PDB file of C-alpha atoms in Angstrom:
ATOM      1  CA  MET A   1     167.246  86.163  43.098  1.00 96.00           C
ATOM      2  CA  PRO A   2     170.698  86.549  44.621  1.00 96.00           C
ATOM      3  CA  LEU A   3     171.208  84.562  47.805  1.00 96.00           C
ATOM      4  CA  ASN A   4     172.106  87.680  49.791  1.00 93.00           C
ATOM      5  CA  ILE A   5     168.483  88.921  49.603  1.00 94.00           C
ATOM      6  CA  ALA A   6     166.772  85.559  50.104  1.00 95.00           C
ATOM      7  CA  PRO A   7     164.306  85.260  52.997  1.00 95.00           C
ATOM      8  CA  ARG A   8     165.619  83.633  56.147  1.00 95.00           C
ATOM      9  CA  GLY A   9     164.365  80.134  56.942  1.00 96.00           C
ATOM     10  CA  LYS A  10     162.999  79.377  53.479  1.00 95.00           C
ATOM     11  CA  GLN A  11     164.201  76.338  51.565  1.00 97.00           C
ATOM     12  CA  LEU A  12     165.819  77.493  48.305  1.00 98.00           C
ATOM     13  CA  VAL A  13     167.182  75.762  45.218  1.00 98.00           C
ATOM     14  CA  VAL A  14     170.500  76.950  43.796  1.00 98.00           C
ATOM     15  CA  GLN A  15     170.076  77.927  40.145  1.00 98.00           C
ATOM     16  CA  GLN A  16     173.532  79.256  39.283  1.00 98.00           C
ATOM     17  CA  VAL A  17     176.886  80.036  40.879  1.00 98.00           C
ATOM     18  CA  ASN A  18     178.815  82.890  39.232  1.00 97.00           C
ATOM     19  CA  ALA A  19     182.390  82.629  40.491  1.00 96.00           C
ATOM     20  CA  GLU A  20     185.887  81.675  39.421  1.00 97.00           C
ATOM     21  CA  ALA A  21     186.498  77.990  38.798  1.00 98.00           C
ATOM     22  CA  THR A  22     188.417  77.486  42.052  1.00 98.00           C
ATOM     23  CA  VAL A  23     185.634  79.081  44.090  1.00 97.00           C
ATOM     24  CA  ARG A  24     182.969  77.026  42.278  1.00 97.00           C
ATOM     25  CA  ARG A  25     184.924  73.836  43.047  1.00 98.00           C
ATOM     26  CA  HIS A  26     185.194  74.781  46.712  1.00 97.00           C
ATOM     27  CA  LEU A  27     181.459  75.521  46.900  1.00 97.00           C
ATOM     28  CA  ALA A  28     180.751  72.229  45.122  1.00 97.00           C
ATOM     29  CA  ASP A  29     182.801  70.423  47.786  1.00 96.00           C
ATOM     30  CA  LEU A  30     180.541  72.089  50.377  1.00 96.00           C
ATOM     31  CA  GLY A  31     177.421  71.004  48.485  1.00 96.00           C
ATOM     32  CA  ILE A  32     176.517  74.356  46.925  1.00 97.00           C
ATOM     33  CA  VAL A  33     175.902  73.542  43.261  1.00 97.00           C
ATOM     34  CA  ALA A  34     173.072  74.120  40.790  1.00 97.00           C
ATOM     35  CA  GLY A  35     170.109  72.015  41.862  1.00 98.00           C
ATOM     36  CA  SER A  36     171.095  71.720  45.515  1.00 97.00           C
ATOM     37  CA  THR A  37     168.785  72.810  48.315  1.00 97.00           C
ATOM     38  CA  ILE A  38     169.951  75.367  50.890  1.00 97.00           C
ATOM     39  CA  VAL A  39     168.340  77.394  53.669  1.00 97.00           C
ATOM     40  CA  ALA A  40     169.385  80.939  54.604  1.00 96.00           C
ATOM     41  CA  MET A  41     169.833  80.720  58.391  1.00 96.00           C
ATOM     42  CA  GLY A  42     170.981  84.199  59.352  1.00 93.00           C
ATOM     43  CA  TYR A  43     172.591  87.461  58.322  1.00 93.00           C
ATOM     44  CA  ASN A  44     175.317  89.558  59.905  1.00 90.00           C
ATOM     45  CA  GLY A  45     176.138  92.837  58.184  1.00 85.00           C
ATOM     46  CA  GLY A  46     175.713  91.344  54.712  1.00 82.00           C
ATOM     47  CA  ASP A  47     177.544  88.119  55.480  1.00 94.00           C
ATOM     48  CA  MET A  48     175.353  85.088  56.006  1.00 96.00           C
ATOM     49  CA  VAL A  49     175.078  81.530  57.239  1.00 97.00           C
ATOM     50  CA  VAL A  50     173.323  78.899  55.141  1.00 97.00           C
ATOM     51  CA  ALA A  51     172.380  75.316  55.894  1.00 98.00           C
ATOM     52  CA  VAL A  52     173.597  72.880  53.246  1.00 97.00           C
ATOM     53  CA  LYS A  53     172.937  69.177  53.691  1.00 92.00           C
ATOM     54  CA  ASP A  54     173.640  68.575  57.408  1.00 92.00           C
ATOM     55  CA  CYS A  55     176.015  71.473  58.061  1.00 95.00           C
ATOM     56  CA  ARG A  56     176.128  75.244  58.188  1.00 96.00           C
ATOM     57  CA  VAL A  57     178.366  77.331  55.969  1.00 96.00           C
ATOM     58  CA  ALA A  58     179.331  80.995  56.364  1.00 96.00           C
ATOM     59  CA  LEU A  59     179.456  83.051  53.165  1.00 97.00           C
ATOM     60  CA  ASN A  60     180.676  86.600  52.743  1.00 95.00           C
ATOM     61  CA  SER A  61     178.330  89.114  51.158  1.00 95.00           C
ATOM     62  CA  GLN A  62     180.229  89.305  47.861  1.00 95.00           C
ATOM     63  CA  LEU A  63     180.019  85.556  47.325  1.00 96.00           C
ATOM     64  CA  ALA A  64     176.351  85.425  48.377  1.00 96.00           C
ATOM     65  CA  LYS A  65     175.545  88.040  45.692  1.00 96.00           C
ATOM     66  CA  ASN A  66     176.888  85.668  43.049  1.00 97.00           C
ATOM     67  CA  ILE A  67     174.832  82.619  44.065  1.00 98.00           C
ATOM     68  CA  PHE A  68     171.384  82.697  42.478  1.00 98.00           C
ATOM     69  CA  VAL A  69     168.460  80.817  44.006  1.00 98.00           C
ATOM     70  CA  ASN A  70     164.719  80.499  43.656  1.00 96.00           C
TER      71      ASN A  70
END
């Protein structure tokens, strides 16, 4: 499922990131890569905050639609 519709507070595993190479590299630097565990923390008008490792990251709705989790 796309990250933007994932339930809040549930631990999720990233399956795929569909984005340009530069965006994928940036997300990889933040710890968002296939196989990593993230938690959807909150939503704000489509944008969202996720917990990755020991930090929180804000993602816009368009990017969250292109990160697939299960």
